[in-house]
Tab-separated table of C-alpha atoms in Angstrom:
chain	number	residue	atom	x	y	z
A	903	MET	CA	-0.222	0.002	-0.043
A	904	THR	CA	1.433	3.576	-0.694
A	905	LEU	CA	1.587	6.311	1.809
A	906	VAL	CA	-1.893	7.900	0.705
A	907	ASP	CA	-3.461	4.202	1.178
A	908	GLU	CA	-2.115	3.663	4.901
A	909	ILE	CA	-3.097	7.584	5.659
A	910	LYS	CA	-6.469	6.906	4.305
A	911	LYS	CA	-6.915	3.606	6.150
A	912	ARG	CA	-6.246	5.286	9.516
A	913	SER	CA	-8.235	8.168	8.625
A	914	SER	CA	-11.619	6.244	7.938
A	915	HIS	CA	-11.093	5.218	11.746
A	916	VAL	CA	-10.721	8.712	12.584
A	917	ASP	CA	-13.686	10.105	10.617
A	918	ALA	CA	-15.687	7.273	12.100
A	919	ALA	CA	-14.742	8.429	15.756
A	920	ILE	CA	-15.276	11.917	14.941
A	921	ASP	CA	-19.120	10.668	14.137
A	922	GLU	CA	-19.309	9.090	17.517
A	923	LEU	CA	-17.521	11.832	19.717
A	924	LEU	CA	-18.722	14.983	17.899
A	925	PRO	CA	-22.515	14.303	17.086
A	926	VAL	CA	-24.476	17.111	15.551
A	927	THR	CA	-26.852	17.657	18.426
A	928	SER	CA	-28.687	20.791	19.553
A	929	PRO	CA	-28.219	23.543	18.577
A	930	GLU	CA	-27.729	21.963	15.207
A	931	GLU	CA	-26.741	24.868	13.247
A	932	LEU	CA	-23.670	25.508	15.835
A	933	TYR	CA	-22.527	21.640	15.289
A	934	LYS	CA	-22.858	21.970	11.795
A	935	ALA	CA	-20.464	24.896	11.995
A	936	SER	CA	-18.197	23.376	14.010
A	937	ARG	CA	-18.196	19.990	11.716
A	938	TYR	CA	-18.204	22.036	8.266
A	939	LEU	CA	-14.233	22.043	7.812
A	940	VAL	CA	-13.814	18.777	9.688
A	941	ASP	CA	-16.231	17.176	7.143
A	942	ALA	CA	-14.783	18.855	4.186
A	943	GLY	CA	-11.595	16.665	4.420
A	944	GLY	CA	-8.223	17.812	4.663
A	945	LYS	CA	-5.192	15.425	4.618
A	946	ARG	CA	-5.491	14.094	8.374
A	947	LEU	CA	-1.638	14.364	8.630
A	948	ARG	CA	-1.781	15.230	12.319
A	949	PRO	CA	-3.965	12.440	13.506
A	950	ALA	CA	-2.244	10.175	11.224
A	951	VAL	CA	1.367	11.258	12.811
A	952	LEU	CA	-0.342	10.535	16.315
A	953	ILE	CA	-1.512	7.036	15.432
A	954	LEU	CA	1.899	5.949	13.737
A	955	ALA	CA	3.626	7.300	16.577
A	956	ALA	CA	1.531	5.020	18.967
A	957	GLU	CA	2.038	1.998	16.488
A	958	ALA	CA	5.851	2.411	16.241
A	959	VAL	CA	6.283	2.134	20.024
A	960	GLY	CA	3.852	-0.825	20.119
A	961	SER	CA	0.533	0.134	20.701
A	962	ASP	CA	-2.655	-0.078	18.432
A	963	LEU	CA	-4.758	2.527	16.463
A	964	LYS	CA	-8.149	1.921	18.689
A	965	SER	CA	-6.500	2.939	21.813
A	966	VAL	CA	-5.490	6.281	20.671
A	967	LEU	CA	-8.245	7.229	18.401
A	968	PRO	CA	-9.757	9.860	20.802
A	969	ALA	CA	-6.304	11.801	20.919
A	970	ALA	CA	-5.989	11.547	17.318
A	971	VAL	CA	-9.565	13.234	16.722
A	972	ALA	CA	-8.628	15.657	19.719
A	973	VAL	CA	-5.540	16.847	17.423
A	974	GLU	CA	-7.697	16.959	14.460
A	975	LEU	CA	-10.353	19.088	16.032
A	976	VAL	CA	-7.684	21.512	17.203
A	977	HIS	CA	-5.998	21.879	13.894
A	978	ASN	CA	-9.666	22.940	12.452
A	979	PHE	CA	-10.332	25.203	15.292
A	980	THR	CA	-7.133	26.977	14.309
A	981	LEU	CA	-7.939	26.965	10.676
A	982	ILE	CA	-11.442	28.760	11.424
A	983	HIS	CA	-9.910	31.738	13.540
A	984	ASP	CA	-7.253	31.870	10.832
A	985	ASP	CA	-9.779	32.733	8.231
A	986	ILE	CA	-11.353	35.147	10.236
A	987	MET	CA	-8.362	36.994	11.092
A	988	ASP	CA	-6.907	36.796	7.634
A	989	LYS	CA	-10.389	37.405	5.910
A	990	ASP	CA	-9.848	34.323	3.544
A	991	ASP	CA	-13.281	33.680	2.246
A	992	ILE	CA	-12.254	29.973	0.791
A	993	ARG	CA	-11.082	26.918	2.542
A	994	ARG	CA	-10.583	23.733	1.022
A	995	GLY	CA	-12.332	24.900	-2.145
A	996	MET	CA	-15.728	26.058	-0.315
A	997	PRO	CA	-16.913	29.352	1.517
A	998	ALA	CA	-15.139	29.756	4.687
A	999	VAL	CA	-17.163	29.023	8.027
A	1000	HIS	CA	-17.357	32.713	8.905
A	1001	VAL	CA	-18.905	33.353	5.134
A	1002	ARG	CA	-21.402	30.598	5.997
A	1003	TRP	CA	-22.356	31.424	9.579
A	1004	GLY	CA	-21.049	34.746	9.972
A	1005	GLU	CA	-17.980	35.874	12.520
A	1006	ALA	CA	-19.830	35.410	15.323
A	1007	GLY	CA	-20.985	31.984	14.608
A	1008	ALA	CA	-17.588	31.009	13.378
A	1009	ILE	CA	-15.915	32.186	16.539
A	1010	LEU	CA	-18.424	29.990	18.465
A	1011	ALA	CA	-17.773	27.229	16.230
A	1012	GLY	CA	-14.060	27.089	16.541
A	1013	ASP	CA	-14.674	27.509	20.403
A	1014	THR	CA	-16.676	24.473	20.567
A	1015	LEU	CA	-13.962	22.381	18.614
A	1016	TYR	CA	-11.287	23.866	21.133
A	1017	SER	CA	-13.550	22.618	24.400
A	1018	LYS	CA	-14.559	19.397	22.624
A	1019	ALA	CA	-10.979	18.312	21.691
A	1020	PHE	CA	-9.802	18.454	25.606
A	1021	GLU	CA	-13.180	16.715	26.515
A	1022	ILE	CA	-12.386	14.078	23.937
A	1023	LEU	CA	-9.024	13.657	24.753
A	1024	SER	CA	-10.062	12.778	28.417
A	1025	LYS	CA	-11.638	10.073	27.212
A	1026	VAL	CA	-8.604	8.104	26.278
A	1027	GLU	CA	-8.177	4.991	28.368
A	1028	ASN	CA	-4.833	5.052	29.763
A	1029	GLU	CA	-2.571	5.585	32.705
A	1030	PRO	CA	-4.106	8.543	34.577
A	1031	VAL	CA	-0.679	10.364	34.516
A	1032	ARG	CA	-0.129	9.677	30.937
A	1033	VAL	CA	-3.657	11.208	29.879
A	1034	LEU	CA	-2.890	14.191	32.150
A	1035	LYS	CA	0.782	14.641	30.623
A	1036	CYS	CA	-1.065	14.679	27.176
A	1037	MET	CA	-3.720	17.253	28.278
A	1038	ASP	CA	-0.828	19.489	29.631
A	1039	ILE	CA	0.891	19.015	26.080
A	1040	LEU	CA	-2.077	19.904	23.985
A	1041	SER	CA	-3.091	22.728	26.034
A	1042	LYS	CA	0.423	24.433	25.939
A	1043	THR	CA	0.599	23.801	22.261
A	1044	CYS	CA	-2.756	25.676	21.776
A	1045	THR	CA	-1.170	28.631	23.668
A	1046	GLU	CA	1.786	28.367	21.298
A	1047	ILE	CA	-0.375	28.473	18.205
A	1048	CYS	CA	-1.712	31.680	19.503
A	1049	GLU	CA	1.520	33.060	20.194
A	1050	GLY	CA	2.890	32.126	16.678
A	1051	GLN	CA	-0.478	33.688	14.783
A	1052	TRP	CA	0.044	36.913	16.952
A	1053	LEU	CA	3.709	36.846	15.797
A	1054	ASP	CA	2.511	36.501	12.145
A	1055	MET	CA	-0.146	39.344	12.664
A	1056	ASP	CA	2.848	41.479	14.176
A	1057	PHE	CA	5.064	40.817	11.369
A	1058	GLU	CA	2.214	42.442	8.806
A	1059	THR	CA	3.138	45.787	10.522
A	1060	ARG	CA	6.652	45.680	10.320
A	1061	GLU	CA	9.285	46.525	7.772
A	1062	LYS	CA	11.834	43.999	8.470
A	1063	VAL	CA	11.477	40.755	10.060
A	1064	THR	CA	14.674	38.386	10.732
A	1065	GLU	CA	15.030	34.736	9.693
A	1066	SER	CA	15.087	33.884	13.457
A	1067	GLU	CA	11.816	35.487	14.116
A	1068	TYR	CA	10.534	33.959	11.133
A	1069	ILE	CA	11.248	30.506	12.088
A	1070	GLU	CA	9.950	31.097	15.721
A	1071	MET	CA	6.873	32.071	14.423
A	1072	VAL	CA	6.518	29.035	11.759
A	1073	GLU	CA	7.566	26.855	14.914
A	1074	LYS	CA	4.704	28.086	17.151
A	1075	LYS	CA	2.039	28.436	14.286
A	1076	THR	CA	2.656	25.450	12.697
A	1077	SER	CA	4.899	22.809	13.904
A	1078	VAL	CA	4.160	22.489	17.630
A	1079	LEU	CA	0.727	20.661	16.713
A	1080	TYR	CA	2.943	18.332	14.795
A	1081	ALA	CA	5.249	17.936	17.573
A	1082	ALA	CA	2.191	17.306	19.940
A	1083	ALA	CA	0.676	14.732	17.778
A	1084	ALA	CA	3.779	12.694	17.681
A	1085	LYS	CA	4.812	12.883	21.577
A	1086	ILE	CA	0.948	12.394	22.461
A	1087	GLY	CA	0.942	9.304	20.383
A	1088	ALA	CA	4.174	7.782	21.803
A	1089	LEU	CA	3.354	8.787	25.459
A	1090	LEU	CA	-0.007	6.854	24.868
A	1091	GLY	CA	1.589	4.096	23.243
A	1092	GLY	CA	3.703	3.415	26.414
A	1093	SER	CA	6.894	4.801	25.281
A	1094	SER	CA	9.867	6.252	27.550
A	1095	ASP	CA	10.069	10.045	28.123
A	1096	GLU	CA	13.147	9.926	25.989
A	1097	VAL	CA	11.460	8.325	22.701
A	1098	ALA	CA	8.377	10.619	23.292
A	1099	GLU	CA	11.068	13.746	23.191
A	1100	ALA	CA	12.631	12.416	20.023
A	1101	LEU	CA	9.322	12.192	18.342
A	1102	SER	CA	8.364	15.391	19.488
A	1103	GLU	CA	11.577	16.852	17.735
A	1104	TYR	CA	10.506	14.925	14.662
A	1105	GLY	CA	7.254	16.255	14.563
A	1106	ARG	CA	8.521	19.964	15.321
A	1107	LEU	CA	11.125	19.798	12.516
A	1108	ILE	CA	8.869	18.406	9.818
A	1109	GLY	CA	6.344	20.996	10.644
A	1110	ILE	CA	8.899	23.943	10.202
A	1111	GLY	CA	10.202	22.101	6.639
A	1112	PHE	CA	6.246	21.714	5.758
A	1113	GLN	CA	5.555	25.486	6.373
A	1114	MET	CA	8.690	26.418	4.294
A	1115	TYR	CA	7.679	24.157	1.659
A	1116	ASP	CA	4.202	25.894	1.794
A	1117	ASP	CA	5.698	29.089	0.968
A	1118	VAL	CA	7.712	27.677	-1.813
A	1119	LEU	CA	4.675	26.188	-3.168
A	1120	ASP	CA	2.771	29.685	-2.949
A	1121	MET	CA	5.245	30.959	-5.659
A	1122	ILE	CA	5.849	27.908	-7.724
A	1123	ALA	CA	2.712	25.963	-7.667
A	1124	PRO	CA	-0.004	26.309	-10.599
A	1125	GLU	CA	-3.379	27.937	-9.072
A	1126	GLU	CA	-5.481	25.221	-10.104
A	1127	VAL	CA	-3.366	23.058	-7.818
A	1128	LEU	CA	-2.634	25.586	-5.225
A	1129	GLY	CA	-6.651	26.299	-4.799
A	1130	LYS	CA	-5.638	29.969	-4.637
A	1131	VAL	CA	-4.299	32.876	-6.151
A	1132	ARG	CA	-0.683	32.162	-6.643
A	1133	GLY	CA	1.863	34.604	-5.078
A	1134	SER	CA	-1.048	35.602	-2.815
A	1135	ASP	CA	1.661	35.688	-0.099
A	1136	LEU	CA	3.621	38.449	-1.740
A	1137	MET	CA	0.431	40.500	-2.502
A	1138	GLU	CA	-0.730	40.230	0.982
A	1139	GLY	CA	2.629	41.519	2.282
A	1140	LYS	CA	3.738	38.465	4.373
A	1141	HIS	CA	7.189	38.048	5.763
A	1142	THR	CA	7.841	34.778	4.484
A	1143	LEU	CA	11.212	33.456	4.475
A	1144	ILE	CA	11.598	34.094	0.725
A	1145	VAL	CA	10.918	37.467	1.040
A	1146	ILE	CA	13.212	38.284	4.210
A	1147	ASP	CA	16.032	36.535	2.171
A	1148	ALA	CA	15.217	38.525	-0.799
A	1149	PHE	CA	14.988	41.976	0.834
A	1150	GLY	CA	18.226	40.938	2.736
A	1151	LYS	CA	20.102	40.874	-0.739
A	1152	GLY	CA	18.423	44.047	-1.725
A	1153	VAL	CA	15.702	42.930	-4.117
A	1154	GLU	CA	12.946	45.139	-4.823
A	1155	LEU	CA	9.307	43.505	-5.118
A	1156	GLY	CA	6.533	45.981	-6.558
A	1157	ILE	CA	3.531	43.419	-5.807
A	1158	PHE	CA	4.499	43.123	-2.281
A	1159	GLY	CA	1.805	44.195	-0.044
A	1160	LYS	CA	0.083	45.537	-3.121
A	1161	GLY	CA	-3.580	43.232	-2.405
A	1162	GLU	CA	-3.671	42.428	-5.942
A	1163	ALA	CA	-1.550	42.177	-9.343
A	1164	THR	CA	-1.714	41.129	-12.956
A	1165	ILE	CA	-0.436	37.528	-13.914
A	1166	SER	CA	2.300	39.426	-15.501
A	1167	GLU	CA	3.483	41.043	-12.339
A	1168	THR	CA	3.047	37.936	-10.617
A	1169	GLU	CA	5.460	36.198	-12.859
A	1170	THR	CA	7.929	38.826	-12.997
A	1171	ALA	CA	8.084	38.620	-9.120
A	1172	VAL	CA	8.489	35.056	-8.885
A	1173	ARG	CA	11.188	34.977	-11.845
A	1174	THR	CA	13.113	37.570	-9.667
A	1175	LEU	CA	12.767	35.510	-6.488
A	1176	THR	CA	13.974	32.496	-8.505
A	1177	GLU	CA	16.966	34.367	-10.279
A	1178	CYS	CA	18.253	35.795	-6.830
A	1179	GLY	CA	18.381	32.428	-5.258
A	1180	SER	CA	15.843	32.958	-2.337
A	1181	ILE	CA	13.329	30.385	-3.715
A	1182	GLY	CA	15.856	27.819	-3.909
A	1183	TYR	CA	17.575	29.024	-0.674
A	1184	VAL	CA	14.158	28.437	1.275
A	1185	LYS	CA	13.428	25.194	-0.383
A	1186	ASN	CA	16.835	23.695	0.480
A	1187	LEU	CA	16.502	24.906	4.237
A	1188	ALA	CA	13.152	23.309	4.144
A	1189	ILE	CA	14.824	19.980	3.122
A	1190	SER	CA	17.331	20.155	5.543
A	1191	TYR	CA	14.692	20.495	8.406
A	1192	ILE	CA	13.082	17.619	7.109
A	1193	ASN	CA	16.366	15.461	6.985
A	1194	GLU	CA	17.177	16.494	10.659
A	1195	GLY	CA	13.620	15.320	11.579
A	1196	LYS	CA	13.948	12.065	9.919
A	1197	ALA	CA	16.965	11.326	11.961
A	1198	LYS	CA	15.209	11.620	15.294
A	1199	LEU	CA	13.492	8.654	14.256
A	1200	ASP	CA	16.411	6.594	15.009
A	1201	VAL	CA	15.194	5.934	18.389
A	1202	LEU	CA	12.472	3.575	17.076
A	1203	ARG	CA	12.820	0.022	16.013
A	1204	ASP	CA	12.443	-0.618	12.397
A	1205	CYS	CA	8.928	-1.515	11.789
A	1206	PRO	CA	6.312	-0.550	8.844
A	1207	GLU	CA	5.227	2.402	11.017
A	1208	LYS	CA	8.464	3.890	11.390
A	1209	THR	CA	8.875	3.673	7.400
A	1210	LEU	CA	5.530	5.378	7.082
A	1211	LEU	CA	6.396	8.464	9.626
A	1212	LEU	CA	9.853	8.637	7.342
A	1213	GLN	CA	7.473	8.650	4.338
A	1214	ILE	CA	5.237	11.504	5.548
A	1215	ALA	CA	8.411	13.519	6.135
A	1216	ASP	CA	9.482	13.169	2.646
A	1217	TYR	CA	5.808	13.942	1.529
A	1218	MET	CA	6.119	17.487	3.306
A	1219	ILE	CA	8.842	18.614	0.572
A	1220	SER	CA	7.147	16.660	-2.388
A	1221	ARG	CA	3.655	17.431	-2.357
A	1222	GLU	CA	1.981	19.799	-5.052
A	1223	TYR	CA	-0.321	21.606	-2.651
């Protein structure tokens, strides 16, 4: 079976558990809004990482399903609130939650997912001390995600952002949830603290690589594959690492922060960023983070699940969207 098949196999169990643990009850519209993005699909990478981490240390899928659901709900909670803050009207090819239910409804839907995630995580049947540790990990992760989002917002008001500041933002906004998923899976699977920490580092590092490569895709992937306007990060004035590196070289980008641009202007900007080496620099840096993350899996015994975790890391920098 391919990596996609293996993830889909586990995702089907996650989806069934979501139906059981987050049913649409009264008030129906609140739960429809909460389930909207969850039901729309998504790659389910974070719950897959959690499940595979548990299986790699000798546990089984069913014992960690509530934790996998909890992580997926937290991810979708962040997406709903991100779309409100970024004023993005489309998500997964559909109207965003705040477009369908209004901003107030979307905030409530996100808050519902957030609180339900912890309620569901508490249902894991495991040693109480391990469940409590996982609750602590997920709660701190949610705080870090908020810190990362705040940094991202702050960057939009600044003329200059450093590479280290960008990496801190990406780590908090994106990679900490991968780290939490891997660590929670390992702990609930019965691993030692040392192995759990190594898996946490695996998640952190591949999460940073994932976001860096996402920034590259925004520049090079066709719009029909991306599902959004190519170069949108540039037009929105986002200080991605590509832009930070280019500005450091004295490159000028006319469409940066412009809000919109013609296809010709976008192609010119992308060509400029390619020729100055900034896109290549970030792509290579993403690869180095992925490789460093893969090395953290040396603590695991050789098994199919370890191979799949390695393949997920590779997928982060080989995907088309």
